Amino acid sequence: MKKKIAFHTLGCKLNYSETSTIRKMFPESDFEVVDFKDEADYYVINSCSVTQLAEKKTKTAAKQAKKRNADSKVSVIGCFSQLSPEKLSELEYVDMVLGNDDKYNIVEYIQNPNSDRATEVYVADIGKIKRFIPSFSSGDRTRSFLKVQDGCDHFCTYCSIPMARGRSRSVSVAKTIEVAKQVAQEGAKEIILTGVNIGDFGKGSTENFYDLLVELEKVDGIERIRISSVEPELLTDEIIELVAKSDVFLPHFHLPMQSGCDKILKDMKRFYDTELYAGRVAKIKELLPNACIAADIIIGFPTETQQDFNDTMAFVEKLELSYIHTFTYSQRKNTFALKINEQVPNLEKKRRSQQLHILSEKKKDVFYKQSIGSKHKVLFENSNTDGIISGWTDNYIKVYAKYDEKLVNSIVDVVLDKEYEDGFWLG
């Protein structure tokens, strides 16, 4: 009789691609994949540890899984497991803890349990990990997250990802293209490139991220590619120009900013300043006026004064950004910022976050208003919510329509002229 197994993913797009790959490792002859909300024999939670809230969500998911079936085996894998295995192993509702390299051996561990240990913990030294496991998300999605890179060598003072993911690594362009072709064979029309620091692709070899993009554009069957998040100093003019000339790469960029104040960027040990960042935004808008440009900003870094925050607000105000992902600074284990004595009070962090959120909504509204009357190609996803289907334009604007099965995984020319909820309506 087949054992039932359920998966739950928290965090970034990279995690989603890896969960999909791990799910496919379980032989169909022995396991039946069920929804995480259902009763199962095994629950696998791919965790996130970028903030304290992410860790809390991981523990909540594990606890809920155990409640659904007290006899089930609950495994927590990924970043939280890598950074804090001792925290997880102490939880009575967690049976197995697997780090970011050991998670790929989960089938073996589940099929051959060590009965002598209450909670099995397998966490390798992240500094010694060199292997790269190609991954991509699959299923009924019309878009697929393609992992092209893992790890990071930047060691920004607020970030624990290098300790969770290890050093920057990737495989060759040729091997990455082989995986992209598999995505095409599964029928996905859009690829979103993902990794920890994808602009670092090819580091240590003679190849680079631009070389990968040139070859990805040639893959038959993939009609759209989103580059996703690239560090400003790694997004070269050459890459922007390639996107501008391409019928495959989409006019959508995610540029992590983290702060609009040079003093704070220096304290964070970022690899750029506001002048470079503004130059990247200007170059994109020069060649792709309708491009969507999103930014990440961290609010409440320990050394951020009111004036520093004001500088960030003023910098963001003058940039042609489409929207902003706002993150409140969260102390992370083993980071340099943890040693800084000053701390921004939580209430002040909340106030600043609210201000930036208001500015983000203002930016998004301007971007949408500028799009009214423009024509775009929309890829509709396999979703049906109360008789409504949705999809995304090339420049990442949400479009809704009355559900029609023929629209699923199809690319349709749309004129954006009817605003609806957080996007536009087709028809």
GROMACS .gro file of C-alpha atoms in nm:
model
  427
    1MET     CA    1   0.000   0.000   0.000
    2LYS     CA    2   0.132   0.342  -0.097
    3LYS     CA    3   0.233   0.585   0.175
    4LYS     CA    4   0.084   0.934   0.156
    5ILE     CA    5   0.328   1.226   0.152
    6ALA     CA    6   0.260   1.601   0.157
    7PHE     CA    7   0.486   1.898   0.088
    8HIS     CA    8   0.479   2.258   0.206
    9THR     CA    9   0.712   2.534   0.089
   10LEU     CA   10   0.797   2.861   0.262
   11GLY     CA   11   1.011   3.145   0.138
   12CYS     CA   12   1.165   3.221  -0.198
   13LYS     CA   13   1.109   3.102  -0.553
   14LEU     CA   14   1.429   2.899  -0.523
   15ASN     CA   15   1.267   2.692  -0.249
   16TYR     CA   16   0.966   2.622  -0.472
   17SER     CA   17   1.187   2.493  -0.753
   18GLU     CA   18   1.378   2.269  -0.511
   19THR     CA   19   1.064   2.132  -0.345
   20SER     CA   20   0.937   2.028  -0.687
   21THR     CA   21   1.262   1.845  -0.761
   22ILE     CA   22   1.260   1.670  -0.422
   23ARG     CA   23   0.896   1.567  -0.469
   24LYS     CA   24   0.987   1.397  -0.796
   25MET     CA   25   1.254   1.191  -0.617
   26PHE     CA   26   0.991   0.988  -0.432
   27PRO     CA   27   0.900   0.680  -0.642
   28GLU     CA   28   0.536   0.677  -0.750
   29SER     CA   29   0.526   0.303  -0.682
   30ASP     CA   30   0.570   0.367  -0.308
   31PHE     CA   31   0.434   0.717  -0.244
   32GLU     CA   32   0.119   0.913  -0.322
   33VAL     CA   33   0.148   1.292  -0.305
   34VAL     CA   34  -0.147   1.458  -0.128
   35ASP     CA   35  -0.233   1.814  -0.032
   36PHE     CA   36  -0.055   1.943   0.277
   37LYS     CA   37  -0.392   2.013   0.440
   38ASP     CA   38  -0.485   1.645   0.412
   39GLU     CA   39  -0.390   1.357   0.639
   40ALA     CA   40  -0.060   1.201   0.535
   41ASP     CA   41   0.200   0.952   0.657
   42TYR     CA   42   0.485   1.193   0.585
   43TYR     CA   43   0.500   1.572   0.582
   44VAL     CA   44   0.794   1.759   0.430
   45ILE     CA   45   0.834   2.131   0.503
   46ASN     CA   46   1.090   2.325   0.301
   47SER     CA   47   1.174   2.601   0.544
   48CYS     CA   48   1.281   2.965   0.529
   49SER     CA   49   1.498   3.152   0.778
   50VAL     CA   50   1.533   3.497   0.625
   51THR     CA   51   1.332   3.652   0.912
   52GLN     CA   52   1.206   3.552   1.255
   53LEU     CA   53   0.854   3.546   1.110
   54ALA     CA   54   0.962   3.291   0.848
   55GLU     CA   55   1.097   3.065   1.122
   56LYS     CA   56   0.773   3.101   1.316
   57LYS     CA   57   0.572   3.000   1.008
   58THR     CA   58   0.791   2.692   0.966
   59LYS     CA   59   0.726   2.578   1.323
   60THR     CA   60   0.354   2.647   1.289
   61ALA     CA   61   0.334   2.437   0.971
   62ALA     CA   62   0.515   2.148   1.139
   63LYS     CA   63   0.288   2.162   1.444
   64GLN     CA   64  -0.026   2.167   1.229
   65ALA     CA   65   0.099   1.867   1.028
   66LYS     CA   66   0.151   1.663   1.344
   67LYS     CA   67  -0.198   1.756   1.463
   68ARG     CA   68  -0.347   1.619   1.141
   69ASN     CA   69  -0.185   1.282   1.202
   70ALA     CA   70  -0.011   1.216   1.534
   71ASP     CA   71   0.155   0.906   1.386
   72SER     CA   72   0.298   1.090   1.086
   73LYS     CA   73   0.665   1.167   1.038
   74VAL     CA   74   0.733   1.540   0.999
   75SER     CA   75   1.054   1.647   0.824
   76VAL     CA   76   1.179   2.006   0.818
   77ILE     CA   77   1.435   2.071   0.547
   78GLY     CA   78   1.622   2.370   0.407
   79CYS     CA   79   1.753   2.699   0.545
   80PHE     CA   80   1.603   2.698   0.897
   81SER     CA   81   1.728   2.341   0.941
   82GLN     CA   82   2.075   2.436   0.820
   83LEU     CA   83   2.107   2.737   1.050
   84SER     CA   84   1.932   2.614   1.364
   85PRO     CA   85   1.904   2.234   1.370
   86GLU     CA   86   1.913   2.232   1.749
   87LYS     CA   87   1.600   2.452   1.772
   88LEU     CA   88   1.402   2.221   1.547
   89SER     CA   89   1.526   1.895   1.698
   90GLU     CA   90   1.391   2.004   2.037
   91LEU     CA   91   1.036   2.030   1.902
   92GLU     CA   92   0.827   1.724   1.985
   93TYR     CA   93   0.636   1.752   1.658
   94VAL     CA   94   0.948   1.738   1.436
   95ASP     CA   95   1.089   1.393   1.351
   96MET     CA   96   1.362   1.476   1.102
   97VAL     CA   97   1.582   1.780   1.034
   98LEU     CA   98   1.771   1.800   0.704
   99GLY     CA   99   2.010   2.074   0.597
  100ASN     CA  100   2.040   2.225   0.251
  101ASP     CA  101   2.261   1.950   0.111
  102ASP     CA  102   2.119   1.655   0.304
  103LYS     CA  103   1.763   1.735   0.194
  104TYR     CA  104   1.840   1.570  -0.140
  105ASN     CA  105   1.891   1.240   0.045
  106ILE     CA  106   1.548   1.255   0.208
  107VAL     CA  107   1.406   0.950   0.026
  108GLU     CA  108   1.685   0.732   0.165
  109TYR     CA  109   1.643   0.872   0.516
  110ILE     CA  110   1.266   0.821   0.516
  111GLN     CA  111   1.284   0.469   0.375
  112ASN     CA  112   1.564   0.369   0.616
  113PRO     CA  113   1.489   0.546   0.945
  114ASN     CA  114   1.730   0.539   1.237
  115SER     CA  115   1.507   0.407   1.514
  116ASP     CA  116   1.768   0.483   1.783
  117ARG     CA  117   1.722   0.859   1.748
  118ALA     CA  118   1.412   1.047   1.865
  119THR     CA  119   1.470   1.319   1.608
  120GLU     CA  120   1.700   1.244   1.318
  121VAL     CA  121   1.929   1.534   1.229
  122TYR     CA  122   2.141   1.542   0.913
  123VAL     CA  123   2.310   1.878   0.859
  124ALA     CA  124   2.642   1.891   0.673
  125ASP     CA  125   2.898   2.170   0.714
  126ILE     CA  126   2.773   2.430   0.466
  127GLY     CA  127   3.126   2.558   0.407
  128LYS     CA  128   3.225   2.226   0.252
  129ILE     CA  129   2.929   2.192   0.017
  130LYS     CA  130   3.021   2.232  -0.348
  131ARG     CA  131   2.760   2.032  -0.540
  132PHE     CA  132   2.484   2.207  -0.732
  133ILE     CA  133   2.150   2.032  -0.783
  134PRO     CA  134   1.957   2.167  -1.087
  135SER     CA  135   1.588   2.221  -1.012
  136PHE     CA  136   1.270   2.357  -1.163
  137SER     CA  137   0.913   2.382  -1.043
  138SER     CA  138   0.654   2.176  -1.226
  139GLY     CA  139   0.294   2.060  -1.202
  140ASP     CA  140  -0.005   2.245  -1.336
  141ARG     CA  141   0.175   2.577  -1.345
  142THR     CA  142   0.206   2.765  -1.672
  143ARG     CA  143   0.522   2.928  -1.539
  144SER     CA  144   0.826   2.744  -1.404
  145PHE     CA  145   1.094   2.860  -1.161
  146LEU     CA  146   1.430   2.747  -1.301
  147LYS     CA  147   1.718   2.731  -1.055
  148VAL     CA  148   2.037   2.852  -1.223
  149GLN     CA  149   2.254   2.935  -0.922
  150ASP     CA  150   2.285   2.871  -0.549
  151GLY     CA  151   2.473   3.025  -0.257
  152CYS     CA  152   2.625   3.370  -0.210
  153ASP     CA  153   2.972   3.515  -0.152
  154HIS     CA  154   2.860   3.866  -0.058
  155PHE     CA  155   2.815   3.828   0.319
  156CYS     CA  156   2.605   4.141   0.366
  157THR     CA  157   2.602   4.231   0.736
  158TYR     CA  158   2.229   4.166   0.788
  159CYS     CA  159   2.204   3.840   0.593
  160SER     CA  160   2.238   3.477   0.703
  161ILE     CA  161   2.189   3.326   0.357
  162PRO     CA  162   2.561   3.251   0.295
  163MET     CA  163   2.559   3.046   0.618
  164ALA     CA  164   2.238   2.871   0.510
  165ARG     CA  165   2.318   2.818   0.143
  166GLY     CA  166   2.696   2.815   0.119
  167ARG     CA  167   2.924   2.973  -0.138
  168SER     CA  168   2.812   3.080  -0.484
  169ARG     CA  169   2.797   2.794  -0.733
  170SER     CA  170   2.630   2.685  -1.055
  171VAL     CA  171   2.676   2.438  -1.337
  172SER     CA  172   2.776   2.510  -1.696
  173VAL     CA  173   2.562   2.694  -1.948
  174ALA     CA  174   2.522   2.370  -2.144
  175LYS     CA  175   2.390   2.176  -1.842
  176THR     CA  176   2.154   2.460  -1.748
  177ILE     CA  177   2.016   2.464  -2.103
  178GLU     CA  178   1.947   2.089  -2.077
  179VAL     CA  179   1.725   2.156  -1.774
  180ALA     CA  180   1.552   2.446  -1.950
  181LYS     CA  181   1.466   2.209  -2.235
  182GLN     CA  182   1.303   1.975  -1.982
  183VAL     CA  183   1.086   2.268  -1.867
  184ALA     CA  184   0.983   2.329  -2.228
  185GLN     CA  185   0.894   1.961  -2.271
  186GLU     CA  186   0.659   1.983  -1.971
  187GLY     CA  187   0.466   2.258  -2.147
  188ALA     CA  188   0.546   2.568  -1.941
  189LYS     CA  189   0.558   2.875  -2.163
  190GLU     CA  190   0.738   3.100  -1.916
  191ILE     CA  191   1.054   3.051  -1.714
  192ILE     CA  192   1.149   3.262  -1.414
  193LEU     CA  193   1.521   3.240  -1.347
  194THR     CA  194   1.592   3.192  -0.979
  195GLY     CA  195   1.878   3.147  -0.737
  196VAL     CA  196   2.032   3.324  -0.440
  197ASN     CA  197   2.243   3.560  -0.651
  198ILE     CA  198   2.177   3.472  -1.015
  199GLY     CA  199   2.396   3.749  -1.154
  200ASP     CA  200   2.689   3.554  -1.008
  201PHE     CA  201   2.622   3.263  -1.245
  202GLY     CA  202   2.942   3.105  -1.374
  203LYS     CA  203   3.166   3.246  -1.102
  204GLY     CA  204   3.497   3.063  -1.106
  205SER     CA  205   3.455   2.958  -1.470
  206THR     CA  206   3.498   3.124  -1.809
  207GLU     CA  207   3.120   3.167  -1.844
  208ASN     CA  208   2.895   3.436  -1.700
  209PHE     CA  209   2.529   3.529  -1.660
  210TYR     CA  210   2.514   3.708  -1.995
  211ASP     CA  211   2.643   3.393  -2.171
  212LEU     CA  212   2.360   3.195  -2.010
  213LEU     CA  213   2.095   3.445  -2.121
  214VAL     CA  214   2.216   3.434  -2.481
  215GLU     CA  215   2.173   3.056  -2.493
  216LEU     CA  216   1.844   3.047  -2.300
  217GLU     CA  217   1.690   3.275  -2.561
  218LYS     CA  218   1.744   3.000  -2.819
  219VAL     CA  219   1.553   2.723  -2.634
  220ASP     CA  220   1.256   2.607  -2.842
  221GLY     CA  221   0.921   2.603  -2.665
  222ILE     CA  222   1.000   2.868  -2.405
  223GLU     CA  223   0.819   3.179  -2.518
  224ARG     CA  224   0.889   3.402  -2.219
  225ILE     CA  225   1.176   3.437  -1.971
  226ARG     CA  226   1.179   3.660  -1.662
  227ILE     CA  227   1.521   3.736  -1.524
  228SER     CA  228   1.386   3.797  -1.172
  229SER     CA  229   1.618   3.946  -0.908
  230VAL     CA  230   1.968   4.062  -1.003
  231GLU     CA  231   2.205   4.263  -0.785
  232PRO     CA  232   2.249   4.617  -0.928
  233GLU     CA  233   2.626   4.588  -0.975
  234LEU     CA  234   2.578   4.262  -1.170
  235LEU     CA  235   2.303   4.393  -1.400
  236THR     CA  236   2.524   4.519  -1.681
  237ASP     CA  237   2.431   4.745  -1.972
  238GLU     CA  238   2.495   4.441  -2.192
  239ILE     CA  239   2.219   4.245  -2.015
  240ILE     CA  240   1.972   4.535  -2.024
  241GLU     CA  241   2.039   4.582  -2.397
  242LEU     CA  242   1.985   4.209  -2.459
  243VAL     CA  243   1.645   4.223  -2.288
  244ALA     CA  244   1.550   4.538  -2.481
  245LYS     CA  245   1.619   4.369  -2.817
  246SER     CA  246   1.465   4.033  -2.726
  247ASP     CA  247   1.121   3.890  -2.803
  248VAL     CA  248   1.171   3.630  -2.528
  249PHE     CA  249   1.311   3.816  -2.227
  250LEU     CA  250   1.043   4.019  -2.053
  251PRO     CA  251   1.065   4.387  -1.951
  252HIS     CA  252   1.055   4.309  -1.580
  253PHE     CA  253   1.346   4.367  -1.344
  254HIS     CA  254   1.384   4.317  -0.971
  255LEU     CA  255   1.668   4.530  -0.835
  256PRO     CA  256   1.743   4.480  -0.464
  257MET     CA  257   1.808   4.823  -0.313
  258GLN     CA  258   1.797   4.757   0.065
  259SER     CA  259   1.855   5.127   0.137
  260GLY     CA  260   1.853   5.457  -0.048
  261CYS     CA  261   2.117   5.599   0.185
  262ASP     CA  262   2.485   5.552   0.100
  263LYS     CA  263   2.588   5.544   0.466
  264ILE     CA  264   2.353   5.253   0.536
  265LEU     CA  265   2.456   5.072   0.217
  266LYS     CA  266   2.815   5.091   0.342
  267ASP     CA  267   2.712   4.962   0.687
  268MET     CA  268   2.530   4.675   0.515
  269LYS     CA  269   2.842   4.602   0.307
  270ARG     CA  270   2.649   4.625  -0.017
  271PHE     CA  271   2.846   4.634  -0.343
  272TYR     CA  272   2.703   4.955  -0.494
  273ASP     CA  273   2.594   5.306  -0.405
  274THR     CA  274   2.283   5.509  -0.485
  275GLU     CA  275   2.447   5.661  -0.793
  276LEU     CA  276   2.504   5.320  -0.949
  277TYR     CA  277   2.152   5.207  -0.857
  278ALA     CA  278   1.992   5.516  -1.009
  279GLY     CA  279   2.199   5.463  -1.322
  280ARG     CA  280   2.066   5.109  -1.366
  281VAL     CA  281   1.706   5.228  -1.332
  282ALA     CA  282   1.768   5.509  -1.581
  283LYS     CA  283   1.927   5.270  -1.833
  284ILE     CA  284   1.631   5.031  -1.812
  285LYS     CA  285   1.376   5.308  -1.859
  286GLU     CA  286   1.577   5.459  -2.146
  287LEU     CA  287   1.560   5.135  -2.346
  288LEU     CA  288   1.234   4.992  -2.204
  289PRO     CA  289   1.001   5.277  -2.101
  290ASN     CA  290   0.719   5.035  -2.006
  291ALA     CA  291   0.940   4.804  -1.799
  292CYS     CA  292   0.837   4.704  -1.451
  293ILE     CA  293   1.113   4.772  -1.197
  294ALA     CA  294   1.068   4.643  -0.843
  295ALA     CA  295   1.295   4.698  -0.544
  296ASP     CA  296   1.360   4.539  -0.203
  297ILE     CA  297   1.418   4.774   0.089
  298ILE     CA  298   1.503   4.686   0.449
  299ILE     CA  299   1.358   4.918   0.711
  300GLY     CA  300   1.511   4.964   1.056
  301PHE     CA  301   1.868   4.847   1.003
  302PRO     CA  302   2.043   4.904   1.341
  303THR     CA  303   2.235   5.216   1.233
  304GLU     CA  304   1.947   5.371   1.036
  305THR     CA  305   1.866   5.716   1.178
  306GLN     CA  306   1.559   5.919   1.096
  307GLN     CA  307   1.766   6.121   0.849
  308ASP     CA  308   1.893   5.803   0.683
  309PHE     CA  309   1.534   5.688   0.640
  310ASN     CA  310   1.438   6.030   0.503
  311ASP     CA  311   1.722   5.999   0.252
  312THR     CA  312   1.587   5.660   0.143
  313MET     CA  313   1.236   5.801   0.100
  314ALA     CA  314   1.369   6.094  -0.105
  315PHE     CA  315   1.579   5.863  -0.322
  316VAL     CA  316   1.288   5.627  -0.389
  317GLU     CA  317   1.057   5.920  -0.461
  318LYS     CA  318   1.269   6.037  -0.755
  319LEU     CA  319   1.320   5.693  -0.912
  320GLU     CA  320   1.089   5.538  -1.173
  321LEU     CA  321   1.015   5.228  -0.966
  322SER     CA  322   0.695   5.028  -1.015
  323TYR     CA  323   0.660   4.891  -0.662
  324ILE     CA  324   0.863   4.807  -0.351
  325HIS     CA  325   0.893   4.499  -0.133
  326THR     CA  326   0.937   4.631   0.221
  327PHE     CA  327   1.115   4.418   0.481
  328THR     CA  328   1.155   4.508   0.847
  329TYR     CA  329   1.506   4.437   0.973
  330SER     CA  330   1.521   4.113   1.168
  331GLN     CA  331   1.823   4.005   1.374
  332ARG     CA  332   1.980   3.693   1.223
  333LYS     CA  333   2.210   3.442   1.387
  334ASN     CA  334   2.586   3.472   1.309
  335THR     CA  335   2.552   3.797   1.111
  336PHE     CA  336   2.780   4.098   1.154
  337ALA     CA  337   2.483   4.328   1.220
  338LEU     CA  338   2.401   4.126   1.531
  339LYS     CA  339   2.707   4.282   1.697
  340ILE     CA  340   2.577   4.637   1.651
  341ASN     CA  341   2.454   4.773   1.983
  342GLU     CA  342   2.211   5.030   1.844
  343GLN     CA  343   1.863   4.912   1.753
  344VAL     CA  344   1.569   5.095   1.598
  345PRO     CA  345   1.264   5.055   1.828
  346ASN     CA  346   0.996   4.822   1.690
  347LEU     CA  347   0.729   5.093   1.689
  348GLU     CA  348   0.959   5.317   1.487
  349LYS     CA  349   1.032   5.033   1.243
  350LYS     CA  350   0.657   4.987   1.199
  351ARG     CA  351   0.603   5.359   1.141
  352ARG     CA  352   0.878   5.378   0.878
  353SER     CA  353   0.753   5.060   0.712
  354GLN     CA  354   0.404   5.208   0.683
  355GLN     CA  355   0.544   5.524   0.524
  356LEU     CA  356   0.739   5.327   0.267
  357HIS     CA  357   0.437   5.107   0.196
  358ILE     CA  358   0.229   5.416   0.119
  359LEU     CA  359   0.501   5.538  -0.119
  360SER     CA  360   0.513   5.195  -0.283
  361GLU     CA  361   0.137   5.201  -0.345
  362LYS     CA  362   0.174   5.548  -0.494
  363LYS     CA  363   0.448   5.423  -0.727
  364LYS     CA  364   0.238   5.122  -0.830
  365ASP     CA  365  -0.062   5.343  -0.899
  366VAL     CA  366   0.145   5.570  -1.125
  367PHE     CA  367   0.286   5.266  -1.308
  368TYR     CA  368  -0.063   5.125  -1.366
  369LYS     CA  369  -0.206   5.461  -1.473
  370GLN     CA  370   0.076   5.499  -1.726
  371SER     CA  371  -0.017   5.156  -1.864
  372ILE     CA  372  -0.379   5.242  -1.943
  373GLY     CA  373  -0.440   5.209  -2.316
  374SER     CA  374  -0.120   5.014  -2.378
  375LYS     CA  375  -0.112   4.675  -2.550
  376HIS     CA  376   0.056   4.376  -2.385
  377LYS     CA  377   0.082   4.001  -2.412
  378VAL     CA  378  -0.076   3.814  -2.119
  379LEU     CA  379  -0.001   3.455  -2.018
  380PHE     CA  380  -0.306   3.316  -1.839
  381GLU     CA  381  -0.246   3.068  -1.558
  382ASN     CA  382  -0.433   2.753  -1.463
  383SER     CA  383  -0.654   2.917  -1.202
  384ASN     CA  384  -1.029   2.941  -1.155
  385THR     CA  385  -1.143   3.156  -0.865
  386ASP     CA  386  -1.518   3.213  -0.859
  387GLY     CA  387  -1.531   3.182  -1.236
  388ILE     CA  388  -1.240   3.420  -1.293
  389ILE     CA  389  -0.902   3.340  -1.448
  390SER     CA  390  -0.592   3.558  -1.416
  391GLY     CA  391  -0.255   3.602  -1.578
  392TRP     CA  392   0.037   3.841  -1.611
  393THR     CA  393   0.146   4.083  -1.878
  394ASP     CA  394   0.503   4.083  -2.003
  395ASN     CA  395   0.575   4.376  -1.768
  396TYR     CA  396   0.410   4.207  -1.469
  397ILE     CA  397   0.065   4.361  -1.448
  398LYS     CA  398  -0.215   4.130  -1.339
  399VAL     CA  399  -0.503   4.079  -1.582
  400TYR     CA  400  -0.835   3.909  -1.502
  401ALA     CA  401  -1.094   3.755  -1.733
  402LYS     CA  402  -1.406   3.541  -1.720
  403TYR     CA  403  -1.286   3.182  -1.688
  404ASP     CA  404  -1.245   3.000  -2.017
  405GLU     CA  405  -1.048   2.677  -2.034
  406LYS     CA  406  -0.909   2.784  -2.371
  407LEU     CA  407  -0.727   3.073  -2.203
  408VAL     CA  408  -0.523   2.843  -1.975
  409ASN     CA  409  -0.153   2.854  -2.069
  410SER     CA  410  -0.229   3.074  -2.368
  411ILE     CA  411  -0.069   3.407  -2.454
  412VAL     CA  412  -0.324   3.671  -2.551
  413ASP     CA  413  -0.285   4.028  -2.679
  414VAL     CA  414  -0.464   4.261  -2.439
  415VAL     CA  415  -0.528   4.635  -2.429
  416LEU     CA  416  -0.522   4.756  -2.068
  417ASP     CA  417  -0.825   4.982  -2.049
  418LYS     CA  418  -1.049   4.848  -1.769
  419GLU     CA  419  -0.910   4.863  -1.417
  420TYR     CA  420  -1.018   4.578  -1.189
  421GLU     CA  421  -0.911   4.507  -0.829
  422ASP     CA  422  -0.528   4.502  -0.830
  423GLY     CA  423  -0.498   4.492  -1.209
  424PHE     CA  424  -0.704   4.510  -1.528
  425TRP     CA  425  -1.000   4.325  -1.680
  426LEU     CA  426  -0.998   4.160  -2.022
  427GLY     CA  427  -1.314   4.217  -2.220
   0.00000   0.00000   0.00000
